[in-house]
Every structure is written in C-alpha cells, then in structure tokens.
Short mmCIF file of C-alpha atoms and ligand atoms in Angstrom, two decimals:
data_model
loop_
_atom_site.label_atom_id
_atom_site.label_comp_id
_atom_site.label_asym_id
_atom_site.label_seq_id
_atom_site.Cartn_x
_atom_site.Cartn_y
_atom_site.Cartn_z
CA UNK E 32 25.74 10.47 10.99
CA UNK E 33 26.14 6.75 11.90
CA UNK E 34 23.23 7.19 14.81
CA UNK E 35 20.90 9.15 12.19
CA UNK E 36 21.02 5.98 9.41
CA UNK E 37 19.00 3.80 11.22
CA UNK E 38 16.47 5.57 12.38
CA UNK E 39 15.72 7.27 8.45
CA UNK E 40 15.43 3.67 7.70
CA UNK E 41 13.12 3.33 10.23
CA UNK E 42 10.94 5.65 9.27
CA UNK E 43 10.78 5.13 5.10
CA UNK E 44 9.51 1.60 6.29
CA UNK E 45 6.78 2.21 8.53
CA UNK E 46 5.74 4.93 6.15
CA UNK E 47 5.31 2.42 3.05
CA UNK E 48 3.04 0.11 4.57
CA UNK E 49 -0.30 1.16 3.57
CA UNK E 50 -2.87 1.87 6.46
CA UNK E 51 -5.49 0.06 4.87
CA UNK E 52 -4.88 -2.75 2.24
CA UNK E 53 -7.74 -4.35 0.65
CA UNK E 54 -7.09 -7.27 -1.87
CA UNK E 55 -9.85 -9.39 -3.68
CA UNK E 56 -12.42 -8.49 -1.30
CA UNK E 57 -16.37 -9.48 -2.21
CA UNK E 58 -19.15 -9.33 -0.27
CA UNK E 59 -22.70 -10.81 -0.40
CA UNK E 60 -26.04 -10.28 1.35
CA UNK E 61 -28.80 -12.44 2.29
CA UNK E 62 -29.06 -16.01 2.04
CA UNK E 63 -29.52 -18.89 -0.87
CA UNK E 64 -31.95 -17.77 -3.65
CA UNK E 65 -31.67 -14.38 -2.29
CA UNK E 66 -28.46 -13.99 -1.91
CA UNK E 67 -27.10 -10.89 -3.56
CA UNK E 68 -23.70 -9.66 -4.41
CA UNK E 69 -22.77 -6.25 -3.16
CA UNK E 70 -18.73 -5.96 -3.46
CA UNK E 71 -16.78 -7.36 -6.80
CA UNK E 72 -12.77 -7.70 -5.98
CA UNK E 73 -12.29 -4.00 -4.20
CA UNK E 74 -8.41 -3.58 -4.19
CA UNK E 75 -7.38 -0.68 -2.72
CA UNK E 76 -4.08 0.83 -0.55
CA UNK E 77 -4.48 3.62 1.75
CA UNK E 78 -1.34 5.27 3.14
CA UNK E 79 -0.46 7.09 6.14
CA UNK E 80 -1.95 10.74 6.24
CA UNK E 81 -3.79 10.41 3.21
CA UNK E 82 -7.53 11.84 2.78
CA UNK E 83 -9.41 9.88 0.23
CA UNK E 84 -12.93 10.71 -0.62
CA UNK E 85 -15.40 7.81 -1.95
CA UNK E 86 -18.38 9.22 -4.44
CA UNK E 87 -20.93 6.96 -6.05
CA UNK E 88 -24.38 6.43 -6.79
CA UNK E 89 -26.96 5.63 -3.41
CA UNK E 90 -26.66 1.59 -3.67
CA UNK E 91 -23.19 1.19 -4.79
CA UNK E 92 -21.64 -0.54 -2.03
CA UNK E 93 -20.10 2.82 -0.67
CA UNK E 94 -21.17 2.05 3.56
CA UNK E 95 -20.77 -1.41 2.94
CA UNK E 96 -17.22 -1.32 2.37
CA UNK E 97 -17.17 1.36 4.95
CA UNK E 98 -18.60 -1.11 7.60
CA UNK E 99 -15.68 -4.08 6.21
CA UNK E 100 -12.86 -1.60 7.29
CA UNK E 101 -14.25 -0.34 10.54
CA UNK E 102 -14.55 -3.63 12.10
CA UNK E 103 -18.47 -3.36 12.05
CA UNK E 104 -19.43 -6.46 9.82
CA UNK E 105 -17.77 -9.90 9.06
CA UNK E 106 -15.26 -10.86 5.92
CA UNK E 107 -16.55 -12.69 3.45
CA UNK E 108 -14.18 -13.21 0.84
CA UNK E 109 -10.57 -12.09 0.02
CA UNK E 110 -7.95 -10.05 2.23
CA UNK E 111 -8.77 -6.36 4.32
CA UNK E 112 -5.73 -5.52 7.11
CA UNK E 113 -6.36 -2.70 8.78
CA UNK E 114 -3.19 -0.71 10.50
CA UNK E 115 -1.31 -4.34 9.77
CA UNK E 116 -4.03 -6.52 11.26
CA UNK E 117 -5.69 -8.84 9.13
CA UNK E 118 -9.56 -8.31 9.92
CA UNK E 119 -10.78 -11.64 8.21
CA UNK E 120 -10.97 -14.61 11.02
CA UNK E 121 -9.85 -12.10 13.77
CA UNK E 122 -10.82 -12.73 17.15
CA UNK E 123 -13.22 -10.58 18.91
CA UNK E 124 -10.48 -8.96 21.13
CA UNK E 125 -8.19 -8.20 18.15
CA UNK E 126 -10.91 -6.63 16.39
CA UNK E 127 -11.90 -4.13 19.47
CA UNK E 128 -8.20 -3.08 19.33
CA UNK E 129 -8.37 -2.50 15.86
CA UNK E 130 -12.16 -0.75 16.55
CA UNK E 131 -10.52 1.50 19.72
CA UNK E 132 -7.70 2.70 16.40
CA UNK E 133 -10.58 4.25 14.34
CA UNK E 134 -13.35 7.19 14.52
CA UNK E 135 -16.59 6.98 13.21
CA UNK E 136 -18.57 9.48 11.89
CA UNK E 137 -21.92 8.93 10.15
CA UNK E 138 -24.47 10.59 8.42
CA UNK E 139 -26.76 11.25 11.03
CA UNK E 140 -24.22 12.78 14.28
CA UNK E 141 -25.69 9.63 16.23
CA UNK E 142 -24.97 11.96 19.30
CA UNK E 143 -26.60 10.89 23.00
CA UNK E 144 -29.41 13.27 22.97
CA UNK E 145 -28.89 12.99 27.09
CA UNK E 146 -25.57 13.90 26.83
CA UNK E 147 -24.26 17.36 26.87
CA UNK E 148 -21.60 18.23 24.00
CA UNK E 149 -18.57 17.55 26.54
CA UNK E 150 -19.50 14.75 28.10
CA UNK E 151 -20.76 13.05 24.31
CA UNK E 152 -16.99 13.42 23.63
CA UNK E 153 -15.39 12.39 26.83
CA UNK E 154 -17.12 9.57 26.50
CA UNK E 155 -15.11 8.32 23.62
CA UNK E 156 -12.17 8.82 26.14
CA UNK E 157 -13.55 6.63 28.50
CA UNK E 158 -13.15 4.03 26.20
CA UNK E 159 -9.29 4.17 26.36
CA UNK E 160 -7.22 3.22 29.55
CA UNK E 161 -4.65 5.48 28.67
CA UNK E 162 -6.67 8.68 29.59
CA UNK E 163 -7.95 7.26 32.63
CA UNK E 164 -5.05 8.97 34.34
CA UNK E 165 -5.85 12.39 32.81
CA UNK E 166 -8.03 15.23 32.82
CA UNK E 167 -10.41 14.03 30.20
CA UNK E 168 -12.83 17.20 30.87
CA UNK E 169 -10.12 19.03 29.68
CA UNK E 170 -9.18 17.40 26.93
CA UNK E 171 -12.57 17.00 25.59
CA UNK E 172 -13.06 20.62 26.37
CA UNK E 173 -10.12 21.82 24.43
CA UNK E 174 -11.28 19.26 21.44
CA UNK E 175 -14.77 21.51 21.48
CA UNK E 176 -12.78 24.50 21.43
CA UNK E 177 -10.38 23.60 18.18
CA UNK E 178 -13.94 22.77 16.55
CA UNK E 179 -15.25 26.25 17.45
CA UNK E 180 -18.00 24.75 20.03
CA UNK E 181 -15.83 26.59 22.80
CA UNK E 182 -19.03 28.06 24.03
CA UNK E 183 -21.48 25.39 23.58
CA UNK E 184 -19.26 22.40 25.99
CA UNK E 185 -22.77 22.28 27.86
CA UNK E 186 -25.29 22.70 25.41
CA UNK E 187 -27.62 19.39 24.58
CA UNK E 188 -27.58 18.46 20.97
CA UNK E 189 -31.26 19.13 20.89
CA UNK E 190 -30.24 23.09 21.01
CA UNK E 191 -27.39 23.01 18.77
CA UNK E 192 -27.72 23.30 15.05
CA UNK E 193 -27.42 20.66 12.15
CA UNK E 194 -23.53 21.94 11.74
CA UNK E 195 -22.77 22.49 15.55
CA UNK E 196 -24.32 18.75 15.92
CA UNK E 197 -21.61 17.56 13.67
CA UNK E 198 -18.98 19.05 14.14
CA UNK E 199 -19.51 17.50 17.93
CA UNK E 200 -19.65 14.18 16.43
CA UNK E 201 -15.62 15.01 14.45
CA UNK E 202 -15.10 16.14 18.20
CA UNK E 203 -15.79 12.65 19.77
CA UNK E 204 -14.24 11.01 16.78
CA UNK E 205 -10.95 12.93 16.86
CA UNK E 206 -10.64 13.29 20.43
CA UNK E 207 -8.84 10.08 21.39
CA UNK E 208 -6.44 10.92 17.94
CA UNK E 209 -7.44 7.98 16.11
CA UNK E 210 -5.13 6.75 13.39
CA UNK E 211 -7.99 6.78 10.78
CA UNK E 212 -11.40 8.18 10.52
CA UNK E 213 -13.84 6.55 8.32
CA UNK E 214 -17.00 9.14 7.86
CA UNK E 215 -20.21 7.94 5.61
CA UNK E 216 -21.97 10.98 4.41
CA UNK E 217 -20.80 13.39 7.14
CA UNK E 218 -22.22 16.89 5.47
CA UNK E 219 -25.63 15.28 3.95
CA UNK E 220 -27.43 17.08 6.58
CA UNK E 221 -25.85 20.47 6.40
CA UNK E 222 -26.15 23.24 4.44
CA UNK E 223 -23.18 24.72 2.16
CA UNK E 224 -21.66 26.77 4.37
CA UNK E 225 -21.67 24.44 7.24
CA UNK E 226 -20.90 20.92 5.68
CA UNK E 227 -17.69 23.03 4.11
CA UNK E 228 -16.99 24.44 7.53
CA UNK E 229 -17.52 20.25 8.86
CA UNK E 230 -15.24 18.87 6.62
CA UNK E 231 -12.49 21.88 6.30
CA UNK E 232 -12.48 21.07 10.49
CA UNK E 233 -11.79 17.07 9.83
CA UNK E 234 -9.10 18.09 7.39
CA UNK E 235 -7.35 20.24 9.43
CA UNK E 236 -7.31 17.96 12.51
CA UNK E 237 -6.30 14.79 10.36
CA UNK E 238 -3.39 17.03 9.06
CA UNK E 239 -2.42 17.86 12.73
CA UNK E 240 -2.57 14.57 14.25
CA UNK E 241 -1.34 12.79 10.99
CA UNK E 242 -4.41 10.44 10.41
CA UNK E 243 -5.99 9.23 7.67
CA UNK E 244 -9.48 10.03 6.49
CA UNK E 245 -11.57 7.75 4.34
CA UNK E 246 -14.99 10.27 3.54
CA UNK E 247 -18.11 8.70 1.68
CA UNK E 248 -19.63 11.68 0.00
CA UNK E 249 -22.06 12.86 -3.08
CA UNK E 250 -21.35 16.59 -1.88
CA UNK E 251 -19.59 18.03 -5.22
CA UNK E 252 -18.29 21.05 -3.64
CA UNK E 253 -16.04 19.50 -0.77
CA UNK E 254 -13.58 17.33 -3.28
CA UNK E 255 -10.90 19.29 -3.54
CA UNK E 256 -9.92 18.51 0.13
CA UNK E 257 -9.02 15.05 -1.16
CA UNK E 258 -5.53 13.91 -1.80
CA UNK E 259 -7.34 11.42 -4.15
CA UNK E 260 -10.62 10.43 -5.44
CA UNK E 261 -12.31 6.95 -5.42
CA UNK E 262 -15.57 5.63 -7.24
CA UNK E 263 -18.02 2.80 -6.37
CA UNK E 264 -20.56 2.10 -9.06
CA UNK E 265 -22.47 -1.35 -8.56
CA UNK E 266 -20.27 -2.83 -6.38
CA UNK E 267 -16.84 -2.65 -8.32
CA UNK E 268 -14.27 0.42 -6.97
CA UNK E 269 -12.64 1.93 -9.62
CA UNK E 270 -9.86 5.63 -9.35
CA UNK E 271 -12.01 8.58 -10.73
CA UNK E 272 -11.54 9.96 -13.68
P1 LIG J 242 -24.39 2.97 -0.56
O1 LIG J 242 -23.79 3.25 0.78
O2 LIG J 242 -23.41 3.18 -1.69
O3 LIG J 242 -25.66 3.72 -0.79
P2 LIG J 242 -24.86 0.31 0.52
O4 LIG J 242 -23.52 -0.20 0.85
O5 LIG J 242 -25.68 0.83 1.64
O6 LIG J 242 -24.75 1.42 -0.65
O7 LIG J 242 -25.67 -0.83 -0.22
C1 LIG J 242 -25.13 -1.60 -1.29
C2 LIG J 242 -26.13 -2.68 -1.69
O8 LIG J 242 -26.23 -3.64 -0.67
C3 LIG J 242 -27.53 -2.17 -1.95
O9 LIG J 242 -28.09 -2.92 -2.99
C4 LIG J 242 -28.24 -2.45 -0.65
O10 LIG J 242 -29.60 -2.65 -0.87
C5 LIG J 242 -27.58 -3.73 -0.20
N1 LIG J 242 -27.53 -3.81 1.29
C6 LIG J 242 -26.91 -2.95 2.12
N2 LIG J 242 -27.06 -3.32 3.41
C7 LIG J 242 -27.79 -4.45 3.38
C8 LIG J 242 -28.28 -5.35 4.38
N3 LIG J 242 -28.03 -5.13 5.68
N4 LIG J 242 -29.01 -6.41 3.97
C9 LIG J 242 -29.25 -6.65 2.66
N5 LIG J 242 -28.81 -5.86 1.67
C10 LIG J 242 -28.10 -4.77 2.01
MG1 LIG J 243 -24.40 4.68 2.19
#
C-alpha cells in the first residue's frame, strides 16, 4: 500500500497538466497600414489523449493557430506552452525539441514523390537519435502494415491513390509515436469512404499510443470521432454548440 501512494500521486499530476495551454493569444499579419488581425484572445486547454476537432469557415484563423502550436511560426502576443514548454521567446533548439514531439499532417500528403512509401516514413525516424540503434525498416514497415499499406511498402506515391497517399502521410506522422498530432484538413482530398477510413486509422493509433490529436476539418461526417468540438469564426475560438 505505502509503495503504491506515491506513485497514484504521480500519475493524477502529470495527467492534469494540459498538453497544450493557450492563454490570451493574438496574432497579426502584415505590416503598418496593412497590418491585419487574424487571432482575438484564443484560450484553450488540451489534455492528454484527447481528440479535438476544429471546424470553421475557410479564413477563420483555423491553420494559423495550427502553425502557433506546431512550432512553425513566431508568437506574437499572449501565452502558448506546448507539452510544458513555453513556445513564445524560445530558442531555436528548444523549439526543434518541441517540433521532434509533434506529427504533422496537412491537407495535401506533402509526401516525397521520389520516395517510396517506406522509406517516406523512415525518414521521419531518421530524425530521432533514439532509433538510430534500431531496425527502422522494420518499424516503418510494420507502421504501413497497421495502416493497411502492408502491400504497397514500395509503391511511389505517384501509383497510390488519394486515400493510400494519406494514410502514408498518418504513417510518417505516427511512426516515431509523437505525443500530439496536429492535422489541417487531412480528408479534403478523399472521398467518403476513404477520408472516414483516414481518420478512423488516426483515431485508433492516437488511442493506442495515448496521443493527442488536434484535426482542422469542414468534413461533417467524421465528428463524432471527437472527444470535443471547437469553432473558429473570424479569428475568435469559441466551444461548439
Ligand atoms: P483557415 O485555415 O481557417 O482557412 P487561415 O488561418 O489560413 O484560415 O487564415 C486566416 C486569415 O489570415 C485569413 O484572412 C488569411 O487571408 C490570413 N492569412 C493567413 N496566412 C497569411 C499570410 N501568410 N500572410 C497574410 N495573411 C495571411
Ligand atoms: Mg486552413
């Protein structure tokens, strides 16, 4: 009993610290006269193992806040800490530790058209020192199979469908288990069938490696694999109704 206590405590704390904590953030573009205010004081708190899925309108702010939490554009104004780190004023090195924590996937499956499907995904293992030591064919081969691309490790993108393409790109994304995965439109491509099949695939993989999944989408049909809904309309974040 007495060795058990500390390590429940343990655990209840590191599990109420929100992955992602935004307070008062805004963000402009351009410069002087033509400066332009995209983000209005965006609070939000994303916990551990949570899947939250971002609508709103084309022009609402949705990637830009998207870039602000992967690391991919500067802090303006106000407070975004990312897996504890504060991101505004970080130093370049802090914020490619913070960058090596997340997986990207975007619209477009931005795969290397050079690349075949296994070594697009082992390259995102490269990345990491702590693979160097391992089999990373294998590893990225087994991530192919658990997205169904078992038979297709060799294939080019350029002869793989719109769904197979993506569901590549949750490969490289996933494959180094990333604590969160931030994906801007990942099923605007697809079809029905295969931007369900896309996202029921990132689901099930955050669920198994515990991650959290922030998903910008206007696809009606996939919400209900949210834990909770958010909405961006003109800049200012608001719960959905
Ligand atoms: P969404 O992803 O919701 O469609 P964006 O975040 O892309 O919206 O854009 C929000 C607003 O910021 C839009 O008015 C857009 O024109 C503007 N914007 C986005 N990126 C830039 C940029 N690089 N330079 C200037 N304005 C931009
Ligand atoms: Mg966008």
């Amino acid at each position: 009993m007495t060795t058990l206590a500390p390590s429940i405590q343990l655990t209840k704390e590191k599990s109420t610290e929100p992955v992602i904590r935004i307070q008062h953030l805004d963000h402009y573009f351009g410069k002087g006269d033509l400066r332009k205010q995209a983000l209005y004081d965006i609070n939000l708190d994303i916990q551990a193992g949570e899947i939250v899925i971002m609508t709103g309108p084309s022009g609402s702010g949705k990637t830009t806040l998207l870039s602000l939490m992967g690391g991919l554009r500067t802090i303006q104004e106000g407070s975004l800490s990312i897996l504890g780190q504060e991101m505004r004023d970080i130093s370049k090195g802090k914020m490619l530790e913070v960058r090596r924590q997340i997986g990207y996937i975007f619209q477009a499956h931005n795969l290397l058209t050079f690349l075949t499907a296994k070594q697009n995904v082992r390259m995102s293992l490269e990345l990491h020192d702590e693979y160097l030591a391992q089999d990373i064919d294998k590893i990225a081969v087994q991530m192919l199979e658990s997205v169904g691309l078992g038979d297709r490790v060799n294939y080019y993108p350029d002869n793989l469908s719109g769904g197979q393409k993506q569901r590549v790109a949750i490969a490289r994304a996933l494959v180094s288990r990333p604590k969160i995965v931030l994906a801007d439109e990942p099923t605007a491509a697809l079809d029905k069938q295969s931007g369900r099949d896309v996202v029921e695939v990132m689901q099930r993989l955050a669920k198994e490696q515990d991650c959290t999944i922030l998903l910008v989408t206007h696809d009606n049909r996939i919400l209900d694999i949210a834990d909770r809904l958010i909405y961006m309309e003109d800049g200012h974040l608001s719960d959905a109704e």
